[in-house]
């Protein structure tokens, strides 16, 4: 057996072409074999089928059919976010053009920890990150792996600016990565502000900032994980300004509204934040990962400065080579910005805005449909594209059982959320191709699995 071909270099394209045909055929076959949004049978059955397909993970002699077999098995056992009945999480079906661009990033395989490993990607990252920063009213942005890393990085930058006594203050509905960031960074326990209507209460925030010694980092949310709610950002920004508190906005879900002329105003007040988390593998339809953290004061990023002579020696930096190591707490980094750049350029603001408008409209339509079905209860009109609902008169145990039954049969993928002291089914509608018939079919499936 000769040396296996490489994906890049002058012969890379010729080596890849037949392999891509194999991958596409395997994806098609696996999807057809699954036949729905999720593989049937539950965790044990899925694991057994996959183990059977994999066989010996590291055989003595290689199997030339491994690519077809394993991609088929993975597709057959995958949750498919492109299926209209796969609507549990903030997990979008990626745009084809973004996935194609991501292939190019994998083939070229640059690492954005020094300029000489990828000159063009470093320049592209600077252009795209700063353009997206301007959308939030910020000066600069760094690329992250998603909302969790962005939130952790925001807390880190605040700690480096204000010291180890920093108190994180967040609403009861904030993402779990925020209190975890405080723990990881050795900060005092966060102050949790009530969110009686699901959003941070500005009056309670004002009281907390008055009573608890600072310095403070207030974390607001634009698009909660459970219900897609947006905190009252202008009022929160006013309270922060009055108390001299730093403001971070976790807009990992909601930032995509910036692309929409119809919905952009819902993010009023975002420009007052010191840092903002964006996550374009949510309302941006990118392959994971595609996160950013914007900073209003670019000098805050000086806290990330780190010197490694093999990557950013002083004399190289003085000679004009960009210092990429000080743009992230990570070392090796993929050029994830390429897929985002291609998407922004291909669709433009109007194209992305149309996708955002489509999923928001779908959520509104689903909410109206629920209200017309006497067997269901709607929690509240959707703010973005998340709808909470439940079978009328069902117990929490019954709601949980319905969800698990749908997962086990592979018929539908719904999430769960607790609100107002009760358990709700959660539909996060992020597929712009979902149609009214799909929504009606989803309710029929749920209705058919309610314990009698």
Coordinates of C-alpha atoms in Angstrom, one line a residue:
X1 CA 0.0 0.0 0.0
X2 CA 1.5 3.4 -1.1
X3 CA 1.4 6.6 0.9
X4 CA -2.2 7.9 1.2
X5 CA -2.9 11.1 -0.8
X6 CA -3.1 14.5 0.9
X7 CA -6.1 16.8 0.7
X8 CA -4.1 19.9 -0.1
X9 CA -1.3 20.6 -2.5
X10 CA -1.3 20.4 -6.3
X11 CA -2.9 16.9 -6.3
X12 CA -5.2 17.5 -3.4
X13 CA -8.3 18.3 -5.5
X14 CA -8.0 15.2 -7.6
X15 CA -7.6 13.0 -4.5
X16 CA -10.6 14.6 -2.9
X17 CA -13.1 14.5 -5.8
X18 CA -13.9 10.7 -5.6
X19 CA -13.9 10.8 -1.8
X20 CA -16.5 13.6 -1.8
X21 CA -18.7 11.5 -4.0
X22 CA -18.4 8.7 -1.5
X23 CA -19.2 11.1 1.4
X24 CA -22.3 12.6 -0.3
X25 CA -23.5 9.1 -1.3
X26 CA -23.1 7.9 2.3
X27 CA -24.9 11.0 3.7
X28 CA -27.8 10.3 1.4
X29 CA -27.9 6.6 2.3
X30 CA -27.6 7.2 6.0
X31 CA -30.3 9.9 6.0
X32 CA -32.7 7.6 4.0
X33 CA -32.0 4.7 6.4
X34 CA -32.8 6.9 9.4
X35 CA -36.1 8.0 7.9
X36 CA -36.8 10.8 10.4
X37 CA -35.3 13.5 12.6
X38 CA -33.6 11.1 15.0
X39 CA -32.6 7.4 15.0
X40 CA -35.2 5.1 16.6
X41 CA -34.5 2.9 19.6
X42 CA -32.9 5.1 22.2
X43 CA -29.3 5.4 23.3
X44 CA -28.6 1.6 23.7
X45 CA -29.9 0.7 20.3
X46 CA -28.1 3.6 18.6
X47 CA -24.8 2.7 20.3
X48 CA -25.2 -1.0 19.4
X49 CA -25.7 -0.2 15.7
X50 CA -22.8 2.2 15.6
X51 CA -20.5 -0.3 17.3
X52 CA -21.5 -3.0 14.8
X53 CA -20.7 -0.6 11.9
X54 CA -17.3 0.4 13.4
X55 CA -16.1 -3.0 14.4
X56 CA -12.4 -3.0 15.3
X57 CA -11.5 0.7 15.7
X58 CA -7.8 0.1 15.0
X59 CA -7.5 -3.0 12.9
X60 CA -4.1 -4.4 11.9
X61 CA -4.9 -3.7 8.2
X62 CA -6.9 -0.8 7.0
X63 CA -10.3 -1.0 5.4
X64 CA -10.6 1.1 2.2
X65 CA -14.4 1.1 2.6
X66 CA -14.2 2.8 6.0
X67 CA -15.2 6.3 4.8
X68 CA -18.4 5.0 3.3
X69 CA -19.3 2.7 6.2
X70 CA -18.7 5.2 9.0
X71 CA -20.2 8.3 7.3
X72 CA -23.3 6.2 6.5
X73 CA -23.5 5.0 10.1
X74 CA -23.0 8.5 11.5
X75 CA -25.7 9.9 9.2
X76 CA -28.1 7.1 10.1
X77 CA -27.6 7.7 13.8
X78 CA -27.6 11.5 13.7
X79 CA -30.1 14.1 14.9
X80 CA -30.8 16.0 11.7
X81 CA -31.4 19.7 12.3
X82 CA -32.6 20.1 8.7
X83 CA -35.6 17.9 9.4
X84 CA -38.6 20.1 10.2
X85 CA -39.5 17.9 13.3
X86 CA -36.0 18.3 14.8
X87 CA -36.7 21.4 16.9
X88 CA -35.3 20.9 20.4
X89 CA -32.2 23.0 20.6
X90 CA -30.4 26.1 19.3
X91 CA -28.9 23.7 16.7
X92 CA -29.3 25.0 13.1
X93 CA -29.1 23.2 9.8
X94 CA -26.0 24.8 8.2
X95 CA -26.2 26.6 4.9
X96 CA -24.8 24.6 2.0
X97 CA -22.5 27.4 1.0
X98 CA -21.1 27.6 4.6
X99 CA -20.4 23.9 4.7
X100 CA -18.7 24.1 1.4
X101 CA -16.5 26.9 2.7
X102 CA -15.8 24.9 5.8
X103 CA -14.4 22.1 3.6
X104 CA -11.9 24.5 2.1
X105 CA -10.8 25.5 5.7
X106 CA -10.3 21.8 6.5
X107 CA -8.3 21.1 3.3
X108 CA -6.0 24.1 3.8
X109 CA -5.8 23.4 7.5
X110 CA -4.2 26.6 8.6
X111 CA -3.7 27.4 12.3
X112 CA -4.4 30.9 13.5
X113 CA -1.8 31.1 16.1
X114 CA 1.0 32.6 14.0
X115 CA 0.9 34.6 10.8
X116 CA 3.3 32.3 8.9
X117 CA 0.8 29.4 9.3
X118 CA -2.0 31.3 7.4
X119 CA -1.3 34.8 6.2
X120 CA -4.6 35.2 4.3
X121 CA -6.9 33.7 7.0
X122 CA -5.4 36.1 9.6
X123 CA -6.2 39.1 7.4
X124 CA -9.7 37.7 6.7
X125 CA -10.4 37.2 10.4
X126 CA -9.5 40.8 11.2
X127 CA -11.8 42.1 8.4
X128 CA -14.8 40.0 9.3
X129 CA -14.5 40.2 13.1
X130 CA -14.3 43.9 13.1
X131 CA -17.2 44.3 10.6
X132 CA -19.4 42.1 12.9
X133 CA -18.2 44.1 15.9
X134 CA -19.5 47.3 14.3
X135 CA -22.9 45.7 14.0
X136 CA -23.1 45.7 17.9
X137 CA -21.5 49.2 18.1
X138 CA -18.2 47.8 19.3
X139 CA -14.6 48.4 18.1
X140 CA -13.2 44.9 17.8
X141 CA -14.1 41.2 18.2
X142 CA -12.3 38.0 18.7
X143 CA -13.4 34.6 17.3
X144 CA -14.5 32.0 19.8
X145 CA -15.9 28.5 19.7
X146 CA -19.3 29.7 20.7
X147 CA -21.4 31.4 23.4
X148 CA -19.8 29.5 26.3
X149 CA -16.3 30.5 25.4
X150 CA -17.4 34.1 24.7
X151 CA -19.1 34.3 28.1
X152 CA -16.1 32.9 29.8
X153 CA -13.8 35.3 28.0
X154 CA -16.1 38.3 28.8
X155 CA -15.8 37.4 32.5
X156 CA -12.0 37.0 32.2
X157 CA -11.6 40.4 30.5
X158 CA -13.7 42.1 33.2
X159 CA -11.7 40.4 36.0
X160 CA -8.4 41.6 34.4
X161 CA -9.8 45.2 34.2
X162 CA -11.5 45.3 37.6
X163 CA -9.6 42.8 39.8
X164 CA -10.2 39.5 41.5
X165 CA -12.9 41.0 43.7
X166 CA -15.2 41.4 40.7
X167 CA -18.8 40.4 41.4
X168 CA -20.8 38.8 38.6
X169 CA -24.4 39.8 38.6
X170 CA -26.9 38.0 36.4
X171 CA -30.5 37.2 36.0
X172 CA -32.1 33.9 37.1
X173 CA -32.5 32.9 33.5
X174 CA -28.8 33.5 32.5
X175 CA -26.9 30.8 30.6
X176 CA -25.2 28.3 32.8
X177 CA -21.8 29.2 31.4
X178 CA -21.8 32.5 33.2
X179 CA -21.8 31.3 36.8
X180 CA -19.5 28.5 35.7
X181 CA -17.0 31.1 34.3
X182 CA -17.0 32.8 37.7
X183 CA -16.2 29.5 39.3
X184 CA -13.4 28.7 36.8
X185 CA -11.8 32.1 37.3
X186 CA -11.9 31.9 41.1
X187 CA -14.4 34.8 41.5
X188 CA -16.8 35.2 44.4
X189 CA -20.2 33.5 44.0
X190 CA -22.4 35.4 41.5
X191 CA -25.3 37.5 42.6
X192 CA -28.5 36.1 41.0
X193 CA -31.1 38.7 40.3
X194 CA -34.8 37.7 40.1
X195 CA -36.4 37.3 36.7
X196 CA -40.1 36.9 37.6
X197 CA -41.3 37.2 34.0
X198 CA -38.3 35.3 32.6
X199 CA -36.2 38.4 32.1
X200 CA -33.9 40.3 34.4
X201 CA -35.8 42.8 36.6
X202 CA -34.2 46.2 36.4
X203 CA -35.5 47.3 39.8
X204 CA -34.0 44.2 41.5
X205 CA -30.8 44.8 39.6
X206 CA -30.6 48.3 40.9
X207 CA -31.1 47.0 44.5
X208 CA -28.4 44.4 44.0
X209 CA -25.9 46.9 42.7
X210 CA -26.7 49.2 45.6
X211 CA -26.5 46.5 48.3
X212 CA -23.6 44.3 47.1
X213 CA -20.1 45.8 47.1
X214 CA -18.5 46.1 43.7
X215 CA -16.8 46.2 41.3
X216 CA -19.7 44.6 39.3
X217 CA -20.0 42.8 36.0
X218 CA -23.7 42.7 35.0
X219 CA -24.5 39.9 32.5
X220 CA -27.8 40.4 30.5
X221 CA -29.2 38.1 28.0
X222 CA -30.6 38.7 24.5
X223 CA -32.2 35.3 23.7
X224 CA -32.5 33.0 26.7
X225 CA -31.9 29.3 26.1
X226 CA -35.3 28.2 27.6
X227 CA -37.7 30.7 26.0
X228 CA -35.7 33.0 23.7
X229 CA -36.5 36.0 25.9
X230 CA -34.6 39.3 25.7
X231 CA -33.8 41.2 28.9
X232 CA -34.8 44.9 28.9
X233 CA -31.4 46.1 27.7
X234 CA -31.9 49.9 27.7
X235 CA -33.1 49.9 31.4
X236 CA -30.3 47.5 32.4
X237 CA -27.7 49.7 30.6
X238 CA -29.0 52.7 32.5
X239 CA -28.7 51.0 35.9
X240 CA -25.1 49.9 35.0
X241 CA -24.2 53.4 34.0
X242 CA -25.7 54.8 37.2
X243 CA -23.6 52.4 39.4
X244 CA -20.5 52.3 37.3
X245 CA -21.0 48.6 36.5
X246 CA -19.5 46.9 33.5
X247 CA -22.1 45.3 31.1
X248 CA -21.9 42.1 29.2
X249 CA -24.7 40.9 26.9
X250 CA -25.0 37.2 26.1
X251 CA -26.6 37.6 22.6
X252 CA -25.5 34.1 21.5
X253 CA -29.0 33.4 20.3
X254 CA -30.5 36.8 19.7
X255 CA -27.6 38.6 17.9
X256 CA -28.9 37.3 14.5
X257 CA -31.8 39.7 14.8
X258 CA -29.2 42.4 13.9
X259 CA -29.5 41.2 10.3
X260 CA -33.2 41.8 10.1
X261 CA -34.7 45.3 9.5
X262 CA -38.0 44.0 10.9
X263 CA -36.5 42.7 14.2
X264 CA -33.3 44.6 14.8
X265 CA -35.0 47.1 17.1
X266 CA -35.5 44.3 19.7
X267 CA -31.8 44.7 20.5
X268 CA -32.0 48.3 21.3
X269 CA -29.5 49.0 24.1
X270 CA -27.0 46.4 22.9
X271 CA -24.5 49.1 21.8
X272 CA -24.2 50.2 25.5
X273 CA -22.5 46.8 26.4
X274 CA -18.8 46.6 27.1
X275 CA -18.8 43.1 25.6
X276 CA -21.3 41.1 23.6
X277 CA -21.4 37.3 22.8
X278 CA -22.4 36.4 19.3
X279 CA -23.0 32.9 18.0
X280 CA -23.5 32.4 14.3
X281 CA -24.1 28.7 14.5
X282 CA -27.5 29.7 15.8
X283 CA -29.2 32.5 14.0
X284 CA -26.5 32.5 11.3
X285 CA -26.8 29.0 10.0
X286 CA -23.1 28.2 10.2
X287 CA -21.5 24.8 10.9
X288 CA -20.3 24.6 14.5
X289 CA -18.2 26.5 15.7
X290 CA -18.9 30.1 14.8
X291 CA -18.7 32.4 17.8
X292 CA -17.4 35.9 18.5
X293 CA -16.9 38.2 21.5
X294 CA -17.1 41.9 20.7
X295 CA -15.4 44.5 22.8
X296 CA -16.2 48.2 22.9
X297 CA -12.8 49.1 24.2
X298 CA -10.2 47.3 22.1
X299 CA -7.6 47.9 24.9
X300 CA -9.5 45.3 26.9
X301 CA -7.9 42.7 24.7
X302 CA -4.5 43.5 26.0
X303 CA -5.3 41.1 28.8
X304 CA -4.9 38.2 26.3
X305 CA -1.4 39.2 25.5
X306 CA 0.9 36.2 25.7
X307 CA 4.4 35.7 24.4
X308 CA 5.8 32.4 22.9
X309 CA 9.0 33.0 21.0
X310 CA 8.1 30.3 18.4
X311 CA 4.9 32.1 17.5
X312 CA 5.1 35.9 18.2
X313 CA 8.7 36.8 19.0
X314 CA 9.2 40.5 19.8
X315 CA 11.4 41.2 16.8
X316 CA 8.9 39.5 14.4
X317 CA 6.1 41.6 15.9
X318 CA 8.2 44.8 15.7
X319 CA 8.9 43.9 12.1
X320 CA 5.2 43.9 11.3
X321 CA 4.1 40.3 11.6
X322 CA 0.6 40.2 13.2
X323 CA 0.5 38.9 16.8
X324 CA -2.2 36.3 16.6
X325 CA -1.5 34.5 19.8
X326 CA -2.8 37.6 21.7
X327 CA -6.2 37.3 19.9
X328 CA -7.4 34.2 21.8
X329 CA -6.7 32.2 24.9
X330 CA -6.4 29.2 22.5
X331 CA -3.3 28.3 20.5
X332 CA -4.2 26.2 17.5
X333 CA -7.4 27.6 15.9
X334 CA -9.2 26.8 12.7
X335 CA -10.0 29.6 10.2
X336 CA -13.7 29.4 11.2
X337 CA -14.2 32.9 9.9
X338 CA -14.0 31.7 6.3
X339 CA -17.4 30.1 6.3
X340 CA -18.9 33.2 8.0
X341 CA -17.2 35.5 5.5
X342 CA -18.5 33.4 2.6
X343 CA -22.0 33.4 4.0
X344 CA -22.1 37.2 4.7
X345 CA -20.8 37.9 1.2
X346 CA -23.1 35.4 -0.6
X347 CA -26.3 36.3 1.2
X348 CA -25.7 39.9 2.2
X349 CA -27.7 41.6 4.9
X350 CA -31.0 41.1 3.0
X351 CA -30.5 37.4 2.5
X352 CA -29.6 36.7 6.2
X353 CA -32.4 39.0 7.3
X354 CA -34.9 37.0 5.2
X355 CA -33.8 33.8 7.0
X356 CA -34.2 35.5 10.4
X357 CA -37.6 36.8 9.4
X358 CA -38.7 33.4 8.2
X359 CA -38.0 31.5 11.4
X360 CA -39.5 34.2 13.5
X361 CA -42.6 34.1 11.4
X362 CA -42.7 30.3 11.6
X363 CA -42.6 30.6 15.4
X364 CA -45.5 33.0 15.4
X365 CA -47.5 30.8 13.1
X366 CA -46.8 27.8 15.4
X367 CA -48.0 29.7 18.4
X368 CA -51.2 30.7 16.6
X369 CA -51.8 27.1 15.7
X370 CA -51.3 25.9 19.3
X371 CA -53.9 28.4 20.4
X372 CA -56.5 27.0 17.9
X373 CA -56.0 23.4 19.3
X374 CA -58.0 22.9 22.5
X375 CA -55.8 20.1 23.5
X376 CA -52.8 22.4 24.0
X377 CA -51.6 25.3 26.1
X378 CA -49.3 28.0 24.9
X379 CA -46.9 29.5 27.4
X380 CA -46.6 32.9 25.7
X381 CA -46.1 34.5 22.3
X382 CA -42.6 33.9 21.0
X383 CA -40.0 36.6 21.3
X384 CA -37.6 35.1 18.7
X385 CA -38.2 31.6 17.4
X386 CA -38.7 29.5 20.6
X387 CA -42.2 28.3 21.5
X388 CA -43.1 26.7 24.8
X389 CA -46.3 24.6 24.9
X390 CA -47.7 21.6 26.6
X391 CA -50.7 19.3 26.4
X392 CA -53.5 20.8 28.3
X393 CA -54.1 19.4 31.8
X394 CA -51.1 17.1 31.5
X395 CA -48.8 16.6 34.5
X396 CA -45.1 17.4 34.4
X397 CA -44.4 13.7 34.4
X398 CA -46.7 13.2 31.4
X399 CA -45.0 16.1 29.5
X400 CA -41.6 14.6 30.2
X401 CA -42.8 11.2 29.1
X402 CA -44.2 12.5 25.8
X403 CA -40.9 14.1 24.9
X404 CA -38.9 10.9 25.7
X405 CA -41.4 8.7 23.7
X406 CA -40.9 10.9 20.7
X407 CA -37.1 10.7 21.1
X408 CA -37.1 6.9 21.5
X409 CA -39.3 6.4 18.4
X410 CA -37.3 8.9 16.4
X411 CA -40.4 10.7 15.3
X412 CA -39.7 14.2 16.6
X413 CA -37.1 16.1 18.7
X414 CA -38.4 18.6 21.2
X415 CA -36.7 20.2 24.1
X416 CA -37.9 20.9 27.6
X417 CA -38.0 24.0 29.7
X418 CA -39.3 24.9 33.1
X419 CA -41.3 28.1 33.4
X420 CA -43.8 29.4 35.9
X421 CA -43.2 26.3 38.0
X422 CA -44.3 23.9 35.3
X423 CA -42.5 21.8 32.6
X424 CA -43.1 22.7 29.0
X425 CA -42.2 21.2 25.7
X426 CA -39.9 23.5 23.8
X427 CA -39.8 23.9 20.0
X428 CA -36.9 26.0 18.8
X429 CA -37.7 26.7 15.2
X430 CA -34.5 27.5 13.2
X431 CA -35.2 25.7 9.9
X432 CA -36.3 28.3 7.4
X433 CA -37.8 25.6 5.2
X434 CA -40.3 24.4 7.8
X435 CA -43.8 24.6 6.5
X436 CA -47.3 24.9 8.1
X437 CA -48.0 21.2 7.5
X438 CA -44.9 20.3 9.4
X439 CA -46.1 22.3 12.4
X440 CA -49.5 20.6 12.3
X441 CA -47.8 17.2 12.1
X442 CA -45.7 18.0 15.1
X443 CA -48.8 18.8 17.2
X444 CA -50.5 15.6 16.0
X445 CA -47.5 13.5 17.0
X446 CA -47.4 15.1 20.5
X447 CA -51.1 14.6 20.9
X448 CA -50.8 11.0 20.0
X449 CA -48.2 10.3 22.6
X450 CA -50.0 11.9 25.6
X451 CA -50.7 9.2 28.2
X452 CA -54.4 8.5 28.5

